[in-house]
Coordinates of C-alpha atoms and ligand atoms in Angstrom, one line a residue:
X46 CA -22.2 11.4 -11.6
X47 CA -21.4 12.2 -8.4
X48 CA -17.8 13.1 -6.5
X49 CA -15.7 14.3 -4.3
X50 CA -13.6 17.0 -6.1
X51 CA -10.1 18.8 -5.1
X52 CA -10.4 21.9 -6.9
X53 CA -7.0 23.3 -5.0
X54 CA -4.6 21.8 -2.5
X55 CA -5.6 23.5 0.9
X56 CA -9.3 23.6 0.1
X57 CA -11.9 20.7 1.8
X58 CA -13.3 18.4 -0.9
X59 CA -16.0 19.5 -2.7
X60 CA -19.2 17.2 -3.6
X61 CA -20.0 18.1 -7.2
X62 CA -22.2 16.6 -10.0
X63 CA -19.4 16.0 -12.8
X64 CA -19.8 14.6 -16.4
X65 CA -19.6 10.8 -16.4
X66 CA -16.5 9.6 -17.6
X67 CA -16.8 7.7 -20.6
X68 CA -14.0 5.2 -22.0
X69 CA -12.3 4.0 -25.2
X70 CA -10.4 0.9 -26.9
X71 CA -8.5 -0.1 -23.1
X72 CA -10.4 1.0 -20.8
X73 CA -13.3 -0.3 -18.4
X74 CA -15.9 1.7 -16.6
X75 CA -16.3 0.8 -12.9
X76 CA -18.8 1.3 -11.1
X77 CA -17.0 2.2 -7.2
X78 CA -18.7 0.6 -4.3
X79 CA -15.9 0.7 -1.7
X80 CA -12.9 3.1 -1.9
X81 CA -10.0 3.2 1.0
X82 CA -9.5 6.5 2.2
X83 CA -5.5 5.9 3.4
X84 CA -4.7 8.0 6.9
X85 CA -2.3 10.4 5.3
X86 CA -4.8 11.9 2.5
X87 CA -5.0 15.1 4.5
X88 CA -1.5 14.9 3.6
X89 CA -1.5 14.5 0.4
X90 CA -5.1 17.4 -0.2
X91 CA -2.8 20.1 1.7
X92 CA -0.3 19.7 -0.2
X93 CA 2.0 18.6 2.7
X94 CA 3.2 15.6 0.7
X95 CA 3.8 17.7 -2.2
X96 CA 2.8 14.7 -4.8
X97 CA 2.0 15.5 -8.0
X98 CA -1.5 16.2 -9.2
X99 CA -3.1 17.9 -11.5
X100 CA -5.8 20.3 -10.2
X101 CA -9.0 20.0 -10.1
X102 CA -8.8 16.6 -9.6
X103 CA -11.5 13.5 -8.2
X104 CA -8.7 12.1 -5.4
X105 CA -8.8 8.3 -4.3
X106 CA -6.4 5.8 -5.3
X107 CA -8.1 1.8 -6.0
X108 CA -11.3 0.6 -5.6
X109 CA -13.6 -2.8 -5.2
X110 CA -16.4 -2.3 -7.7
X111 CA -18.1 -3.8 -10.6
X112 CA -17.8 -3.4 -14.2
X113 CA -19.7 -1.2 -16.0
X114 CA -18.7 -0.9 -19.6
X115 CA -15.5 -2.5 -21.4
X116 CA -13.6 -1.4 -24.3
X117 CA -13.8 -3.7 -27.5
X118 CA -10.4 -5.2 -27.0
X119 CA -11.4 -6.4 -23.9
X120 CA -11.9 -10.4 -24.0
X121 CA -13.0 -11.7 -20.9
X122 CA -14.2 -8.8 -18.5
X123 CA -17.6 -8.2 -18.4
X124 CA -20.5 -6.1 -17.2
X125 CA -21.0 -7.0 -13.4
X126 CA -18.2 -8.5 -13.1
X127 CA -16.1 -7.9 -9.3
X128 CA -12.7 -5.9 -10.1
X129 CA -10.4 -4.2 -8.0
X130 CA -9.3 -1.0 -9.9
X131 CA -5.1 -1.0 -9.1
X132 CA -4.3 2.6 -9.2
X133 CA -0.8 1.4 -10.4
X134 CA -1.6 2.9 -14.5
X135 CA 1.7 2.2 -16.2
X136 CA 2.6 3.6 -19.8
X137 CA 2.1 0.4 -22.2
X138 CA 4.9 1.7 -24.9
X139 CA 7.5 2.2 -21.8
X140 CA 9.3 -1.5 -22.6
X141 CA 11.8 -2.3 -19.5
X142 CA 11.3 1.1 -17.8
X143 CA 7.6 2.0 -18.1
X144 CA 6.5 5.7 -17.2
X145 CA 3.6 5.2 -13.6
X146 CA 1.2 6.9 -12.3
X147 CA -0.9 6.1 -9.0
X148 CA -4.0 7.0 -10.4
X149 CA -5.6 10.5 -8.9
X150 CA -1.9 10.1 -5.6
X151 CA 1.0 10.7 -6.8
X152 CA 3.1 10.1 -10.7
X153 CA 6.6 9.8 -11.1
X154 CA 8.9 11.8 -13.5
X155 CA 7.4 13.6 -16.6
X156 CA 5.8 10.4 -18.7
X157 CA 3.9 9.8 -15.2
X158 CA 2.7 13.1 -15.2
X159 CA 1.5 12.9 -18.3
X160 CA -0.4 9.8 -17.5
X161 CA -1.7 11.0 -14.6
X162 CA -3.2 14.2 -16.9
X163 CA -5.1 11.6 -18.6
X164 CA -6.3 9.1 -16.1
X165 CA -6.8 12.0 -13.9
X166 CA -9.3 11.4 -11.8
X167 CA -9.7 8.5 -9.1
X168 CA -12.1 6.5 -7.0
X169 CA -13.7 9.0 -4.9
X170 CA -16.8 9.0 -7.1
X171 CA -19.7 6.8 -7.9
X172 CA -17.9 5.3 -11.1
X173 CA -14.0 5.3 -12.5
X174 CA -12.5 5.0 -15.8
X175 CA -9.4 2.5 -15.8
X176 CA -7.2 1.0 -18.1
X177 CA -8.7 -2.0 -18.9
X178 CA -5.3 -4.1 -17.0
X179 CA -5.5 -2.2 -14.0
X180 CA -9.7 -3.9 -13.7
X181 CA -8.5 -7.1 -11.5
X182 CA -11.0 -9.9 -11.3
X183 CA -11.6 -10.8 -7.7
X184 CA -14.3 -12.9 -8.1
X185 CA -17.9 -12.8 -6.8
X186 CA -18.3 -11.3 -3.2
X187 CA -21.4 -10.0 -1.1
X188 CA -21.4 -6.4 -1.5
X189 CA -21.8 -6.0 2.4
X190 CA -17.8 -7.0 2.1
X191 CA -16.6 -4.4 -0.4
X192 CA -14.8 -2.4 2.2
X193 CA -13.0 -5.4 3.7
X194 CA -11.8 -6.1 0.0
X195 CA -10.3 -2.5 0.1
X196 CA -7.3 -4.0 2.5
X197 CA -6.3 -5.3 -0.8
X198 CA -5.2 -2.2 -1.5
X199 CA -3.0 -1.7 1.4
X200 CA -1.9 -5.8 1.0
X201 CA -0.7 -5.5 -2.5
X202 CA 1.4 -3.0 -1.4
X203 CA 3.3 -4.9 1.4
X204 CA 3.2 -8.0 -0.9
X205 CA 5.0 -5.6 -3.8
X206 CA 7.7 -5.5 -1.0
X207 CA 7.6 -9.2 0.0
X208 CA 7.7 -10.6 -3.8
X209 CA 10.7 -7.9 -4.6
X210 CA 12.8 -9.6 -2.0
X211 CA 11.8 -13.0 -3.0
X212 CA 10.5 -14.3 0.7
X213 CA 10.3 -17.5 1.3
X214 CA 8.5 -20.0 3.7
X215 CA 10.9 -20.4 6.9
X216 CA 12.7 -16.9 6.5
X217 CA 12.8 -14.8 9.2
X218 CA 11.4 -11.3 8.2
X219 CA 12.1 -7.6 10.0
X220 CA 9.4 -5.1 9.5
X221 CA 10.4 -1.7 10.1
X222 CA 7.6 0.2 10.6
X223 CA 5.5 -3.0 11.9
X224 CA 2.7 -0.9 13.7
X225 CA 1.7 1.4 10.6
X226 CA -0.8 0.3 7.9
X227 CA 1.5 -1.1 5.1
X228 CA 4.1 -2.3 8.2
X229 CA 1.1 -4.3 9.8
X230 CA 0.1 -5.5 6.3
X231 CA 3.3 -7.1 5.5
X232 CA 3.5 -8.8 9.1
X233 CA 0.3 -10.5 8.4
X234 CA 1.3 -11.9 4.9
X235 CA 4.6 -13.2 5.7
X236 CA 3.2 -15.1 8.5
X237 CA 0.7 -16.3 5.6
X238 CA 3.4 -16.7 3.5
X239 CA 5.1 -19.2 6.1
X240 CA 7.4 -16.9 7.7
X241 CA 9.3 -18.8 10.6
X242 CA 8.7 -15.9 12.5
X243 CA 8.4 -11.9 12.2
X244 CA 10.2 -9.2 14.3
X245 CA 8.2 -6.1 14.6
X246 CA 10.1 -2.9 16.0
X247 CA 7.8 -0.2 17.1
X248 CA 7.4 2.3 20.0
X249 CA 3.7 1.5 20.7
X250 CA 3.6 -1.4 23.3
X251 CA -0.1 -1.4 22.9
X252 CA 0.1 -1.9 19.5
X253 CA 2.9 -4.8 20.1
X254 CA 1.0 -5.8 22.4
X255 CA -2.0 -6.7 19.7
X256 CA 0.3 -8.1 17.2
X257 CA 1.8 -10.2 19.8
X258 CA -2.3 -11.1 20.5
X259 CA -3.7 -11.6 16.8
X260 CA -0.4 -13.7 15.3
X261 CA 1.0 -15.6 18.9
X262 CA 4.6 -16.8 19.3
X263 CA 5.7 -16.5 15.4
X264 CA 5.3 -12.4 16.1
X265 CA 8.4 -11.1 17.7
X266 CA 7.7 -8.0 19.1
X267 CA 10.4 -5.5 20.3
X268 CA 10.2 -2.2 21.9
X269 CA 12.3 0.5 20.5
X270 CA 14.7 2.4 22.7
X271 CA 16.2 5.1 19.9
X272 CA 19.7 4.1 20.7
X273 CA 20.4 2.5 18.1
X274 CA 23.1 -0.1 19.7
X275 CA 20.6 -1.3 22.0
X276 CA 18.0 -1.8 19.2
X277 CA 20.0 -3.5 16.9
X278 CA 20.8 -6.0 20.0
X279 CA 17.2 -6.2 20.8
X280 CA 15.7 -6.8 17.5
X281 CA 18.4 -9.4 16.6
X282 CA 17.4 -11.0 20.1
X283 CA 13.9 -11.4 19.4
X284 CA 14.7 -13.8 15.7
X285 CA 14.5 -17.3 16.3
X286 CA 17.5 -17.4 14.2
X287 CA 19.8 -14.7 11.7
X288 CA 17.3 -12.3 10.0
X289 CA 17.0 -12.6 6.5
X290 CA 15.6 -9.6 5.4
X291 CA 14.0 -6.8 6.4
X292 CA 11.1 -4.8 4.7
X293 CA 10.6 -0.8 5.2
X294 CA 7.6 1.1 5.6
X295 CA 8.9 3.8 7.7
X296 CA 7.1 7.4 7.2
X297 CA 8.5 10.5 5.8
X298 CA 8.6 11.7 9.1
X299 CA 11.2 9.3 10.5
X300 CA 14.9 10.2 10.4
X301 CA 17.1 7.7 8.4
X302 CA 19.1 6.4 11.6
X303 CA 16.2 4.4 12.5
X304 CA 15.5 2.5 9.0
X305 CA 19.5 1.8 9.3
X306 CA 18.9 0.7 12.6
X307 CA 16.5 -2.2 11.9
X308 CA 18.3 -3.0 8.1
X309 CA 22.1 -3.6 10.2
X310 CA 20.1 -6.3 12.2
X311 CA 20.6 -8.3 8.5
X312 CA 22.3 -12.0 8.2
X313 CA 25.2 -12.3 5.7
X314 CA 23.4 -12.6 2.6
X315 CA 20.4 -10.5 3.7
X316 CA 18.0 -8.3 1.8
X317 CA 16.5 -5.5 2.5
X318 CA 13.6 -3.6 0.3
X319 CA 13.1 0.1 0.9
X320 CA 9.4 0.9 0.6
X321 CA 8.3 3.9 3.2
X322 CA 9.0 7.8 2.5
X323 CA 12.0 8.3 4.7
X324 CA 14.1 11.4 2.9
X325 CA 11.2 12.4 1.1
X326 CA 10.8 15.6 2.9
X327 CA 14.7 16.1 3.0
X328 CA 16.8 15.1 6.4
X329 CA 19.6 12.9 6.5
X330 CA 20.8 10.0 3.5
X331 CA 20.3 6.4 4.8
X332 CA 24.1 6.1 4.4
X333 CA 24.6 2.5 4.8
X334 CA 28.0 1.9 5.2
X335 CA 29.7 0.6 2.4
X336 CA 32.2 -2.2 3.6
X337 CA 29.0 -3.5 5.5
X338 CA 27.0 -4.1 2.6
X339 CA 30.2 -5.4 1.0
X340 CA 31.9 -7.8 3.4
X341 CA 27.9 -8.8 4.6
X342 CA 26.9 -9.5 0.6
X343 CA 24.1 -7.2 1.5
X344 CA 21.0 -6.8 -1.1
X345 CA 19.7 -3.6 -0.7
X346 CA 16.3 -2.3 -3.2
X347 CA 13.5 -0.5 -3.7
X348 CA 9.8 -0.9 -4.5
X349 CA 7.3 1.0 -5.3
X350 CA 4.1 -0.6 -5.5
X351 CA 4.1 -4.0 -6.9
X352 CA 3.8 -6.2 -10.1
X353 CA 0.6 -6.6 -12.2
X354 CA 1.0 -10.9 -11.2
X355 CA 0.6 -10.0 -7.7
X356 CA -2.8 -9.0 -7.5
X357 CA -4.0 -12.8 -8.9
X358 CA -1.6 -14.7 -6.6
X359 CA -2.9 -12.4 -3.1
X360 CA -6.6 -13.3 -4.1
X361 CA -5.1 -16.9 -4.8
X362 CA -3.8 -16.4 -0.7
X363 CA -7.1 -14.5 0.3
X364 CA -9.1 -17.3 -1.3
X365 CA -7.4 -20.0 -0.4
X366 CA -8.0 -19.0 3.6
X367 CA -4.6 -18.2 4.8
X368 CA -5.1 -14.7 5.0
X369 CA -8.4 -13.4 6.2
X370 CA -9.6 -10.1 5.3
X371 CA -11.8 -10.2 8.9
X372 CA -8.6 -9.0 10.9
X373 CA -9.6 -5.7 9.6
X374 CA -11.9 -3.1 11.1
X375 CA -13.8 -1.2 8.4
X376 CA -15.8 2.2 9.1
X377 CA -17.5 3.9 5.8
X378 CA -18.3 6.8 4.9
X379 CA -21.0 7.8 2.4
X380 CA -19.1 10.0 -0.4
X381 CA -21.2 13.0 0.8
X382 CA -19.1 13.0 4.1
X383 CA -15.7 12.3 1.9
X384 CA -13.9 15.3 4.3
X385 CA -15.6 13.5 7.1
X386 CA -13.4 10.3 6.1
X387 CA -10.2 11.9 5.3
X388 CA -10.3 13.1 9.2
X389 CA -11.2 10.0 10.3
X390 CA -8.5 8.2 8.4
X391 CA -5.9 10.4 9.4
X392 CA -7.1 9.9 13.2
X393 CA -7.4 6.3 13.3
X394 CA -3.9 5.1 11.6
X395 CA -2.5 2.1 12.7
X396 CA -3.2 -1.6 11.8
X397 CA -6.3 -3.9 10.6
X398 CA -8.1 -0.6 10.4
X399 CA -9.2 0.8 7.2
X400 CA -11.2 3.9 6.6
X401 CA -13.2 3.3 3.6
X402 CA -15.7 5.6 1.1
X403 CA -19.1 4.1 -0.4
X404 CA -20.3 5.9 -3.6
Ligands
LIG692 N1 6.7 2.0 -1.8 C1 5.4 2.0 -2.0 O1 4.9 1.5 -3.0 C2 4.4 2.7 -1.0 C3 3.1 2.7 -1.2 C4 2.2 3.3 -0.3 C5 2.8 3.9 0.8 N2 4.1 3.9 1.0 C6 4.8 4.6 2.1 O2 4.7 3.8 3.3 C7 5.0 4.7 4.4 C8 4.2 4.2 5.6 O3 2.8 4.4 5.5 P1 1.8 3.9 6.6 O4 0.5 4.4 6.2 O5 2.0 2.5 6.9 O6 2.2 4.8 7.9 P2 1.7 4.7 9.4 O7 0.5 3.8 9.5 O8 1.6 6.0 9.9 O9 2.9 3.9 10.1 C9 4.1 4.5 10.5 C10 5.0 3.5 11.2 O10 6.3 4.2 11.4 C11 6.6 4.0 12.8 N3 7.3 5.1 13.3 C12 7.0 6.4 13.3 N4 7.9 7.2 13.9 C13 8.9 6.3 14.3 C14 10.1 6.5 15.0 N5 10.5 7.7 15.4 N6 10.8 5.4 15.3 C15 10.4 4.2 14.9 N7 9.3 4.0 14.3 C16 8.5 5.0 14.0 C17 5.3 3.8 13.5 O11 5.5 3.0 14.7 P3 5.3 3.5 16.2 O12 4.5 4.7 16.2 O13 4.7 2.3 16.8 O14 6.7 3.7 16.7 C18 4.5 3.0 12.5 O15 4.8 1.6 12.6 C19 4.6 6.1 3.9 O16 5.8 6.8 3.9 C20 4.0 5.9 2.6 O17 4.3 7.0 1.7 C21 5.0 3.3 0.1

């Protein structure tokens, strides 16, 4: 088959003929007919990011495709059938505190890397091998939509976030980090969720500016100042009412005072989920101050990527019509101009636009 190959971090992608991958007992063979192509995979092919992954390797992280082959443990999959490959592979003898990988990103800790040796390669090929749990079922779609059912992979993300905190309809959510792909992503699913309303911090007034246009009155938007007394005024002035929690995306790039910022806008009894890269690259600790968290009854916690029951219950919102996968702009790339796509991606960041791959 054909794909884009990393053969060393620094060097463009190369577009090789490799041996098809072939799968055992719990795995399925997917045939890739849209791949997202995220805006910081330069990033991550430099080496800049510095995740972890083995060399050479076929990048690209989930898919929209249909099933090609199924292992014989696999009960109701079948050939043709519309997946969408979650690049979330999780160890299956890891009990409470399974080893991940994000299939061909990033893995954490040893047992991750370990995974990630053997589901090594990703999307950015004409077919994938998956465990057979990570193939979703999405139902039948027109192949012209494939690329628009690649938000799903930015969604899931943001609704990994959304479930973690337990949002509810009528809460009041803060997105720090509301202008970015996964920030824009959670805005538009808590308003599909319900949300009373949803206060979105950024420095980008045009960008505000189109939130404020796509979602109306229930989209608070709220130019940031960077002094952090002012912001924490402003943002809590733009809630209808006490914010109940506040979700994360923030980049690696962006210096912990400002996620602090945004999470001290809380209510007593708020939450907030940590989900962007901030420390990753070193700089200062998020420090939140203890006897806040403490005399506020503060929930603060992480996520990384999200639950295997999400991806059923988003289709069930996608589906159902609350959240419409039209809001996003999709420009493909035919794998032969995969370098092509990572530039474009990392030059057209931002919201409702995905840069997408078609094998
Ligand atoms: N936890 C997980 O499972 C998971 C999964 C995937 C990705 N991530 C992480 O999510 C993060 C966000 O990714 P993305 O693709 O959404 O990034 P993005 O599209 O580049 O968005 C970055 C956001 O940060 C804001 N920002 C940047 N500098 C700022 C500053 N100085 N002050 C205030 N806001 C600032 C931007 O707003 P303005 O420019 O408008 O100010 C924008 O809203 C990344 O770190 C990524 O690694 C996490």
């Amino acid at each position: 088959m054909k794909a884009a190959v990393l053969h060393d971090f620094g060097k463009p992608l190369s577009i090789d003929h490799v041996a098809d991958p072939t799968i055992g007992t719990g795995e399925v063979l997917v045939d890739v007919v849209a791949t997202p192509v995220l805006s910081y995979t330069a990033e991550v092919l430099s080496g800049a990011r510095q995740y972890l992954l083995p060399t050479p390797v076929v990048p690209g992280g989930g898919a929209v495709g249909q099933v090609l082959a199924v292992g014989p443990d696999a009960t109701r999959l079948k050939r043709g059938d519309w997946v969408f490959c979650d690049p979330t592979v999780r160890s299956r003898d890891g009990g409470l505190t399974p080893d991940v990988a994000l299939q061909a990103v990033s893995a954490r800790g040893e047992g991750g890397q370990q995974l990630q040796q053997y589901f090594r390669d990703g999307t950015f090929a004409e077919c994938v091998r998956v465990p057979t749990e990570n193939a979703a079922p999405i139902g039948a779609i027109d192949p012209e939509n494939a690329g628009h059912w690649c938000a799903l992979a930015t969604l899931l993300v943001a609704y990994g976030g959304l479930l973690a905190m337990d949002f509810r309809p009528g809460e009041t959510l803060l997105v720090s980090g509301a202008t970015g792909n996964f920030g824009s992503a959670t805005v538009a699913l808590a308003l599909a969720m319900g949300a009373r309303c949803v206060v979105a911090p950024g420095r980008n007034v045009g960008v505000l500016d189109d939130l404020r246009r796509r979602f109306g009155e229930r989209l608070r938007p709220v130019q940031l100042s960077g002094e952090p007394a002012v912001d924490t005024l402003a943002m809590q002035a733009a809630a209808t009412g006490p914010i109940d929690a506040v979700q994360d995306f923030l980049p690696p790039s962006v210096g912990a005072a400002i996620a602090r910022t945004a999470i001290m806008t809380l209510r007593q009894g708020g939450r907030a989920v940590l989900m962007g890269g901030v420390g990753m690259l070193g700089g200062e600790d998020l420090a939140l101050p203890y006897p806040w968290i403490m005399r506020n009854l503060i929930t603060v916690r992480g996520q990384w990527m999200y639950d295997t029951l999400a991806i059923p219950r988003l289709i069930g919102l996608i589906r159902g019509g609350v959240l419409d996968l039209d809001q996003w702009t999709v420009t493909a790339f035919p794998l032969n101009q995969a370098n092509n796509a990572v530039v474009h991606a990392a030059g057209n960041a931002g919201p409702f636009k995905l840069t997408v791959l078609k094998p």
